[in-house]
Coordinates of C-alpha atoms in Angstrom, one line a residue:
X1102 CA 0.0 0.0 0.0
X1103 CA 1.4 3.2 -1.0
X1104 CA 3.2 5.3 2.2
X1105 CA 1.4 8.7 2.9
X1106 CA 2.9 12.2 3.6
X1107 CA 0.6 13.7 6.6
X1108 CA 0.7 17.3 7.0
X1109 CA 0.4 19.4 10.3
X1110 CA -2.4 21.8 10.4
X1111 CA -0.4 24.8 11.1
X1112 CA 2.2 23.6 8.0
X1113 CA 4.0 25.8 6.1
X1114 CA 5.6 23.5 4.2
X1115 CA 4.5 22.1 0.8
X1116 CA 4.0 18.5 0.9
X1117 CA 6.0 16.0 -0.2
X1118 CA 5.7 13.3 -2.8
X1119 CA 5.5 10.2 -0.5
X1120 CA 7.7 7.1 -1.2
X1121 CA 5.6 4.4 -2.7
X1122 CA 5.9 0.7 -2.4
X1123 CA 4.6 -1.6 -6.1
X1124 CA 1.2 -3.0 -5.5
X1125 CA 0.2 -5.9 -7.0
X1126 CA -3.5 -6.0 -8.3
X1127 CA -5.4 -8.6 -10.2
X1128 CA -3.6 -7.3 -13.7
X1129 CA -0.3 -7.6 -12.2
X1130 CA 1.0 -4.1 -13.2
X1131 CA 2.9 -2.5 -10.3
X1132 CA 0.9 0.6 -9.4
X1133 CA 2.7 3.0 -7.9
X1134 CA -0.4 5.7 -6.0
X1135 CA 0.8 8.8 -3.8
X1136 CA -1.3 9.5 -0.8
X1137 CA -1.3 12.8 1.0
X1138 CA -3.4 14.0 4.0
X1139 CA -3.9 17.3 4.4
X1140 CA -4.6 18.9 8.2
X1141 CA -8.2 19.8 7.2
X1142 CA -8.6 15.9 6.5
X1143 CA -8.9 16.1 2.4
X1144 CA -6.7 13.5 1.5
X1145 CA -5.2 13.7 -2.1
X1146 CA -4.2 10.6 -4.4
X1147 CA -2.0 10.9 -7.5
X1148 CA -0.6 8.1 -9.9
X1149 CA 0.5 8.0 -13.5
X1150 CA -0.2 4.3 -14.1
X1151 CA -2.5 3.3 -16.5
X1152 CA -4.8 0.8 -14.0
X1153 CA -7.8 2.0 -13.3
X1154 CA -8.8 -0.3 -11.2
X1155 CA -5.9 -0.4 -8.8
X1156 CA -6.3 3.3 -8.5
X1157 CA -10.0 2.9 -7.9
X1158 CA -9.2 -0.3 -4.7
X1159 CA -6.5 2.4 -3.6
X1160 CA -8.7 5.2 -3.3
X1161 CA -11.7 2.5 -2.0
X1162 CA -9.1 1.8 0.9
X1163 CA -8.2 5.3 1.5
X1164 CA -11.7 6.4 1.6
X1165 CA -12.5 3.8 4.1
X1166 CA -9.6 4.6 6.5
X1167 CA -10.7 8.3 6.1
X1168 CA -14.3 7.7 6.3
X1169 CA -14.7 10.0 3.0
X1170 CA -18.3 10.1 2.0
X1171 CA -17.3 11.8 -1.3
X1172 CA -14.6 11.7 -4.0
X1173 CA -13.5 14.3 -6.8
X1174 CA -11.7 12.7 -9.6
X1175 CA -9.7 14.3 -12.3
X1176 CA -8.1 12.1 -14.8
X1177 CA -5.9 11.9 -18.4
X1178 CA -8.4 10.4 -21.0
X1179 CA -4.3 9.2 -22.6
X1180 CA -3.5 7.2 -18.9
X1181 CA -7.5 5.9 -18.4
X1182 CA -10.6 5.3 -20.2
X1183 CA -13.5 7.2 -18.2
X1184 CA -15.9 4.0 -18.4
X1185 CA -13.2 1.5 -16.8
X1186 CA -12.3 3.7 -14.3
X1187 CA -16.0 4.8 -13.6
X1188 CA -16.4 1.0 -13.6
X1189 CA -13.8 0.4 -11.0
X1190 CA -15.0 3.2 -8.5
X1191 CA -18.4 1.6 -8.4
X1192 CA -16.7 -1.7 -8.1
X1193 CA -14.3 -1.3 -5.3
X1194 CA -16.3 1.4 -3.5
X1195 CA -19.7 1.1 -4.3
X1196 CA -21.0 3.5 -1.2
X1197 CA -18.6 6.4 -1.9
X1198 CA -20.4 9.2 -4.4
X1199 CA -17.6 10.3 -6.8
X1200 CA -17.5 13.2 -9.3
X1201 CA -15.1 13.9 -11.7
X1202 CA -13.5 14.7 -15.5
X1203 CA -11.5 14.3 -18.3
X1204 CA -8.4 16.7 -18.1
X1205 CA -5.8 18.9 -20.2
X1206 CA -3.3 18.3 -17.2
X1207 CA -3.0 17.2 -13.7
X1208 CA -2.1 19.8 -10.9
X1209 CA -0.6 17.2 -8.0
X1210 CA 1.3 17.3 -4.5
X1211 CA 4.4 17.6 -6.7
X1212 CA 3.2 20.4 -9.2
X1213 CA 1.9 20.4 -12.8
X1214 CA 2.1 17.0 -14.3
X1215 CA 0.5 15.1 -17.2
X1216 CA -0.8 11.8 -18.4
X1217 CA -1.9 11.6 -14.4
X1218 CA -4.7 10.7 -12.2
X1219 CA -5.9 12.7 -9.3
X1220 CA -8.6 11.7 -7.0
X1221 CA -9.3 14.2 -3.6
X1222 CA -11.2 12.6 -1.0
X1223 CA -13.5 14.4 1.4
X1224 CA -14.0 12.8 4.9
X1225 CA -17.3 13.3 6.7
X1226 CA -16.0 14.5 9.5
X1227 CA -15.9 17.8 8.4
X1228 CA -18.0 17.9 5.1
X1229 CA -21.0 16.7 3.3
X1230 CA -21.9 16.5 -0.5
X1231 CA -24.7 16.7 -2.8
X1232 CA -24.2 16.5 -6.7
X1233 CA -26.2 16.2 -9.9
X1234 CA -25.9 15.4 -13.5
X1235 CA -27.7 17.7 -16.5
X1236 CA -27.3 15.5 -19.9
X1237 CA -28.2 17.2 -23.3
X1238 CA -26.6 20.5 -22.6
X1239 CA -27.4 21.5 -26.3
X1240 CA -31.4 20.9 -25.6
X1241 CA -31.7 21.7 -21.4
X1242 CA -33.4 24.8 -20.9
X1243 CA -32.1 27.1 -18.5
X1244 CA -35.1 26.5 -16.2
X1245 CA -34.2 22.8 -16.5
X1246 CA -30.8 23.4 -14.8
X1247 CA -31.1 26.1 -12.2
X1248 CA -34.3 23.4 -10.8
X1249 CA -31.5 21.0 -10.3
X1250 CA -29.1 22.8 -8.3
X1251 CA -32.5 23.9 -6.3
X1252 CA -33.2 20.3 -5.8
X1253 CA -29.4 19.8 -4.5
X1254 CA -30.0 23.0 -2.5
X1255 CA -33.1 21.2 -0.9
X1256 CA -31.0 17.8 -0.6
X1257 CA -28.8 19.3 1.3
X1258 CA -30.4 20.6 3.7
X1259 CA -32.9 18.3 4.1
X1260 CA -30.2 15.9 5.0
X1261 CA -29.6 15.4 8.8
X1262 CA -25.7 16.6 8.5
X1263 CA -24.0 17.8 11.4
X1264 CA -24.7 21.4 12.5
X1265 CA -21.3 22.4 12.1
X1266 CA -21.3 21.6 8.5
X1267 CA -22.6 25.5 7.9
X1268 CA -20.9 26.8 5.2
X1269 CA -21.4 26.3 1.4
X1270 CA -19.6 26.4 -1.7
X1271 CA -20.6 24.8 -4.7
X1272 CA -18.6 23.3 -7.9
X1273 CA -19.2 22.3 -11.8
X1274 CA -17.7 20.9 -14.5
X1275 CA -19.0 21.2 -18.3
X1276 CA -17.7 19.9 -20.6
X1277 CA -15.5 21.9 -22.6
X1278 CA -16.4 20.7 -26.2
X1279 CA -20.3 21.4 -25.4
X1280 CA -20.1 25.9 -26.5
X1281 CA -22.3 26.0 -23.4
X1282 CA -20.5 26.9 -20.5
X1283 CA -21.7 31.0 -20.8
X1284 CA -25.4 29.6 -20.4
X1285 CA -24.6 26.8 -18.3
X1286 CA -22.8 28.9 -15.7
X1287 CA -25.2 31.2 -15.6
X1288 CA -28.4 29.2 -14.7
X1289 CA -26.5 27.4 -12.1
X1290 CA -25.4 30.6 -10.2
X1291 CA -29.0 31.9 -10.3
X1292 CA -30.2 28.6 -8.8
X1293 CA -27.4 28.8 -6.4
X1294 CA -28.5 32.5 -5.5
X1295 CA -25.8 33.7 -2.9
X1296 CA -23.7 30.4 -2.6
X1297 CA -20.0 31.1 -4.0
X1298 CA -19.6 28.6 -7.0
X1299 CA -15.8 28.0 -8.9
X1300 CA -15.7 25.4 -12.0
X1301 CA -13.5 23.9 -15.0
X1302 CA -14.7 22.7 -19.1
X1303 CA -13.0 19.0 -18.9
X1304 CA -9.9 18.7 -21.2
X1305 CA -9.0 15.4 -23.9
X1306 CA -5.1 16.9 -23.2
X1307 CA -5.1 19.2 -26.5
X1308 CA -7.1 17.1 -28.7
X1309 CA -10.2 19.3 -29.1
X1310 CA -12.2 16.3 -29.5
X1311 CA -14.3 14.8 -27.0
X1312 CA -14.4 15.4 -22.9
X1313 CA -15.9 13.0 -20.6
X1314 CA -17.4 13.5 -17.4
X1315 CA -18.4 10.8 -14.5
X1316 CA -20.6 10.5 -11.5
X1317 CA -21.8 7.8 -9.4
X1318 CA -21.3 5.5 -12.4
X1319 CA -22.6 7.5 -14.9
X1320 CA -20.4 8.6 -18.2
X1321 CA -21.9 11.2 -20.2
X1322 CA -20.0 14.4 -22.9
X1323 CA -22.4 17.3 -23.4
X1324 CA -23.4 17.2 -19.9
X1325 CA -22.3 19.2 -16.7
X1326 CA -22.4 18.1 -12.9
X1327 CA -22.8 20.6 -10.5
X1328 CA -22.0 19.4 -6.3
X1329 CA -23.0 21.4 -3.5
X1330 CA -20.8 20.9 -0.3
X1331 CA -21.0 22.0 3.3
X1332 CA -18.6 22.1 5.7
X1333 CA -16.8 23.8 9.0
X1334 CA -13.7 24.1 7.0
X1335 CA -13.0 27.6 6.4
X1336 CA -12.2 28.7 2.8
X1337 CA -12.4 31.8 0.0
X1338 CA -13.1 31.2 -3.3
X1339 CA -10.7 33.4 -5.6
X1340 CA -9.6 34.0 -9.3
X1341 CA -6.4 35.3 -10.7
X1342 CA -5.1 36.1 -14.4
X1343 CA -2.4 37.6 -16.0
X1344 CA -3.4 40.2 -18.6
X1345 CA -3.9 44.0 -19.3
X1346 CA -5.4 45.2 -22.5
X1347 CA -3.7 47.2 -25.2
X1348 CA -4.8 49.8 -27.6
X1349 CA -4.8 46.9 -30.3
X1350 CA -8.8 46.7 -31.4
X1351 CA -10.2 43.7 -33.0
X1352 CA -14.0 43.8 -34.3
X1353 CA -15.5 41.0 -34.6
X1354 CA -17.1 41.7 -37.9
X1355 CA -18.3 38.0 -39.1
X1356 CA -18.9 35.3 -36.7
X1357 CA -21.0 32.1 -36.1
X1358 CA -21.9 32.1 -32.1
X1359 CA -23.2 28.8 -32.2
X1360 CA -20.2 26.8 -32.8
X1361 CA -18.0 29.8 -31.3
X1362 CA -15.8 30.6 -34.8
X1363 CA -14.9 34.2 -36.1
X1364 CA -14.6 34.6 -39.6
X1365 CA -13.4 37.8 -39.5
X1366 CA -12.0 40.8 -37.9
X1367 CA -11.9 44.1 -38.9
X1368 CA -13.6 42.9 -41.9
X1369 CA -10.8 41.2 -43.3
X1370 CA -9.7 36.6 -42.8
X1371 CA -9.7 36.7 -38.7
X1372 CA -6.5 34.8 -38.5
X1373 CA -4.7 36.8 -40.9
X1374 CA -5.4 39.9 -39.0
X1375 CA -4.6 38.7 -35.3
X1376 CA -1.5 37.1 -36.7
X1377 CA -0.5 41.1 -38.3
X1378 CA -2.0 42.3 -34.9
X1379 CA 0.3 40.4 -32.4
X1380 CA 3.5 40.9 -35.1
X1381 CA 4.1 37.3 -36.7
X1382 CA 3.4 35.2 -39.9
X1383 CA -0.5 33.6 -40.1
X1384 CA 1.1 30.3 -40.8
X1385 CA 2.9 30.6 -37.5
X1386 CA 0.1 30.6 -35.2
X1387 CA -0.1 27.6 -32.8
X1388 CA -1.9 27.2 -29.5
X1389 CA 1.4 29.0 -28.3
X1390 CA 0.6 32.2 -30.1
X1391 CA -2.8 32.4 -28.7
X1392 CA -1.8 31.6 -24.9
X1393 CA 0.7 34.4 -25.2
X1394 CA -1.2 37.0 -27.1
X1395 CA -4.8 36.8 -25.0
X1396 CA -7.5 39.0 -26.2
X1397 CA -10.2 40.3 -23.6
X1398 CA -13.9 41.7 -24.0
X1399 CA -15.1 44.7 -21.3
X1400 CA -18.0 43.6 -19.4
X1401 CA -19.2 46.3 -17.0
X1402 CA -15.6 47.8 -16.3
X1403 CA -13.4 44.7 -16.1
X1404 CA -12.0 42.9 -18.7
X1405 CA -12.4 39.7 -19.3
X1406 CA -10.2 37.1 -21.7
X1407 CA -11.8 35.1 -24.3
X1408 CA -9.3 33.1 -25.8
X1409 CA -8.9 31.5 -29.0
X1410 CA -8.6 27.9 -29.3
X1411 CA -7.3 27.2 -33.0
X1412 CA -6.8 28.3 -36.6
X1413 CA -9.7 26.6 -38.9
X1414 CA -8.4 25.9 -42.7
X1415 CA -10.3 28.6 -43.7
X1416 CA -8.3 31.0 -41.8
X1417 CA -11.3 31.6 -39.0
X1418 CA -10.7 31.3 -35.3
X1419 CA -12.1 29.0 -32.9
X1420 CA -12.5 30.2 -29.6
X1421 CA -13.1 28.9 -25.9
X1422 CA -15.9 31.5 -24.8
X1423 CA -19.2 32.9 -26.5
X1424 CA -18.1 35.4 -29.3
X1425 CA -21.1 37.2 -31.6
X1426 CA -21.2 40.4 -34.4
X1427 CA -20.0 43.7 -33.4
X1428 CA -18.1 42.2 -30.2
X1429 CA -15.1 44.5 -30.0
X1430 CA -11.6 42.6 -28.4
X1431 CA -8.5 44.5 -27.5
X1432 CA -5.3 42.2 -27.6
X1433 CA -3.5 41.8 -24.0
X1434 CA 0.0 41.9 -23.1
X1435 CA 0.6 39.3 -20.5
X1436 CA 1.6 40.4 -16.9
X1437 CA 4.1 38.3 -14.5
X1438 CA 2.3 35.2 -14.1
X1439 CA 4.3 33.9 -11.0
X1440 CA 3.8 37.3 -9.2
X1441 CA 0.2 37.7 -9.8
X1442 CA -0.3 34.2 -8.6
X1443 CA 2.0 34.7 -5.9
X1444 CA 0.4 37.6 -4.7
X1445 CA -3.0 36.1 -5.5
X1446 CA -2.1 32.8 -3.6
X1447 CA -0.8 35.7 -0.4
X1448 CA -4.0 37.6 -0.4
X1449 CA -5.8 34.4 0.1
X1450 CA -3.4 33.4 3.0
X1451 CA -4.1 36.7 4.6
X1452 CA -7.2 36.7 4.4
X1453 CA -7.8 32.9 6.1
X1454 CA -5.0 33.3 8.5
X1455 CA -3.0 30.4 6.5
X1456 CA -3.6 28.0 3.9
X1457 CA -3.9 24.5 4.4
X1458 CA -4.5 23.3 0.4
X1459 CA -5.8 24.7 -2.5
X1460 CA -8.4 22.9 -5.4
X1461 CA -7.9 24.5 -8.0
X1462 CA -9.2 25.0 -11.9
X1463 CA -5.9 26.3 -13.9
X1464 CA -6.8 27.1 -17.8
X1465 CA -4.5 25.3 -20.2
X1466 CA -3.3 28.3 -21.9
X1467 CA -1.7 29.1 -18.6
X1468 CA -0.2 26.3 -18.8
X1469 CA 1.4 26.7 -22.6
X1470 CA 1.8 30.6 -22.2
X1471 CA 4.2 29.5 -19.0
X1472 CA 6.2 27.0 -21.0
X1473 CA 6.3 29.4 -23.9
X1474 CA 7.9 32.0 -21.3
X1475 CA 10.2 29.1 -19.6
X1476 CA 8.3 29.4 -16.3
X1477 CA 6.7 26.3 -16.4
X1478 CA 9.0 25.5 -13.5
X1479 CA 8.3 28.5 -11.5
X1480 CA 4.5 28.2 -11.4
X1481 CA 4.6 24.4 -10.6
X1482 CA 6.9 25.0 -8.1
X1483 CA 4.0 27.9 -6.6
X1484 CA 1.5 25.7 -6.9
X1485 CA 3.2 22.9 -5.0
X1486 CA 4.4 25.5 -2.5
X1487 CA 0.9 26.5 -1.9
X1488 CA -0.6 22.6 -2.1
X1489 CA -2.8 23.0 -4.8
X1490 CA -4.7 20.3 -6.1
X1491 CA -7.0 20.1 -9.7
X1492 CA -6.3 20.4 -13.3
X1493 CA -5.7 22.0 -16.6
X1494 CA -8.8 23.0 -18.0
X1495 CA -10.6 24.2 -21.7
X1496 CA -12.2 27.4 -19.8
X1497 CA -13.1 28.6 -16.2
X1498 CA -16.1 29.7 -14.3
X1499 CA -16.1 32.2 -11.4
X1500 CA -19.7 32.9 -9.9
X1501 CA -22.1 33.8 -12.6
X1502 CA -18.7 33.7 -15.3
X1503 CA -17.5 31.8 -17.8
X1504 CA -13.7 32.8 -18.2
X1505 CA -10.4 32.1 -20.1
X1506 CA -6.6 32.0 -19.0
X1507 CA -7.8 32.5 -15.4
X1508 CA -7.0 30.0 -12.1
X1509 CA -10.3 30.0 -10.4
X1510 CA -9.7 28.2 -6.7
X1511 CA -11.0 27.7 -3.7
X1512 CA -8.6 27.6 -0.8
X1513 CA -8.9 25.9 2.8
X1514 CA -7.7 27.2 6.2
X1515 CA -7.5 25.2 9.3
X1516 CA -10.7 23.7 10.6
X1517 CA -11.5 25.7 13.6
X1518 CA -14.0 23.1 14.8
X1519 CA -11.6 21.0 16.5
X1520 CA -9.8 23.5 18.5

């Protein structure tokens, strides 16, 4: 069984990948799985082996120890198939809910990975969960989704959990090949009313083709799950990006919203004038270009990215967010990525008197803008400094928001209760 690195409470330290010891399961590969606890009792397990279900009998065993009534599951559709490992949960822990997604990386105990699994377990000591499924994203009605996250809303608290477990926060993960998050996002915040609520679009790791999402046995694409959990833990629920805007004005000028593609800008091929916009030959964009030259739409005196996913042979421009006519985009310069998120990741710690770990939902552009920059290092290393735990994603929401380029997180202090 692997070893696991426990953490003090009142730690300062980032946590340490754990020695592991081969484990032998029915296949007979050696599975190699990386347990850490964390001192608000999340426990987080990480492998890179490609057997599903020996990750799924670790995490049973882990979850039993822990007495974890709920699981959140992030996952490399390259290391496992959704459906085995969906399978396999049910299989070796058929009384634990889990939740989870296909990814475009894995953030870990030991920083940014890929081709990873990560499963975070959450002990009923000091938390409780409620989740749902909404299938057919492109034919659910708004009203058909906020009156699911009101029925996990009345779940919840019709459900005798202790009184300590006061506090709410609520999660969701679309997936990111569905154009649906904007409306998505929306109707669950309005169900949600005043309850804080971070999320992630599910990732195939660059492929742009399909995302999977899983609860409870369940495997669905164009779908989204939303969970609502309670707790004594104390956390904040944050954001942070890297961009300013420029003088440099793109008009959308011909577009099709419904599959998210821009034809044009300024009236003339879209790709040939962001590629004169940001300085460099059209038939040297790549998914680099685009995660280092961000362009971002006002909304209401902020700015917000909407980044662009590919080239089309035609020359038009795929993007992650909702794009229509008339939409005008100013190209970004990128700030400091490791100070913002340093001082993002500070501000946090001030305000909860210390972090204890961090989930969070880190857009994958993030991810190839800070090897583009060679500081792919220097943000793994802050993450692993600050303990967070999620993924790459293909887009994040924030409240009522669907965003781009942005870390949306929610980070836990040190649970009061027991002092």
């Amino acid at each position: 069984m692997a070893a696991r690195t426990k953490l003090p409470a009142a730690s300062t330290e980032a946590p340490i990948r754990a020695e592991t010891t081969p484990d032998k399961n029915s296949g007979g590969i050696s599975l190699a799985v990386v347990t850490t606890s964390y001192g608000c009792g999340l426990l987080a397990l990480t492998t890179d082996a490609p057997d599903p279900r020996g990750f799924a009998q670790h995490i049973a065993r882990e979850a039993a120890a822990a007495d974890a009534g709920f699981a959140l599951v992030f996952f490399s559709q390259a290391l496992m198939d959704a459906q085995s490992l969906s399978d396999a949960l049910v299989e070796a822990a058929p009384r634990l809910a889990f939740v989870g997604c296909s990814t475009a990386g894995e953030i870990t105990p030991n920083g940014l990975e890929e081709r990873h699994a990560v499963a975070l377990l959450f002990p009923t000591a000091s938390f409780a969960a409620a989740s749902a499924m909404v299938e057919n994203l492109s034919t659910s009605g708004l009203s058909e989704i906020t009156g699911e996250v009101e029925a996990i809303k009345r779940s919840m608290l019709a459900h005798p959990h202790p009184s300590h477990h006061r506090n709410l926060f609520a999660l969701c993960f679309i997936d990111g090949m569905s154009f649906a998050e904007e409306a998505v996002t929306s109707a669950i915040h309005w169900g949600l009313n005043d309850i804080p609520l971070i999320g992630a679009s599910a990732g195939d790791d660059l492929k742009f083709e399909t995302t999977t999402l899983i609860r409870n046995g369940k495997v669905a694409s164009n779908c989204a799950v939303v969970v609502l959990i309670a707790t004594d833990v104390p956390f904040q629920v944050f954001k942070t990006e890297n961009f300013e805007p420029t003088a440099e004005k793109l008009v959308v000028t011909s577009s099709d919203p419904d599959r998210r593609v821009v034809h044009e800008f300024n009236a003339g091929v879209a790709a040939d004038e962001f590629a004169a916009a940001v300085g460099i030959e059209t038939a040297q964009l790549t998914p680099l270009s685009f995660a280092s030259h961000p362009v971002v739409l006002r909304v209401g005196g902020e700015y917000y990215c909407r980044s662009i996913q590919k080239v089309l042979p035609d020359g038009s421009l795929s993007f992650f967010c909702a794009i229509d006519d008339g939409i005008v985009l100013s190209l970004a310069q990128p700030k400091g990525m490791v100070q913002s998120t340093r001082s993002a990741f500070k501000n946090v710690e001030k305000r909860l008197g210390g972090i204890d770990m961090v989930l969070g939902f880190d857009c994958v552009l993030r991810r190839l803008d800070a090897q583009n920059r060679q500081i792919f290092r220097d943000i793994s290393d802050l993450y692993r400094e600050n303990r967070v735990i999620g993924f790459n994603t293909y887009g994040e929401q924030y409240r009522s928001m669907h965003l781009n380029q942005t870390l949306t997180a929610i980070a836990f202090g040190v649970r009061l209760a027991a002092e």
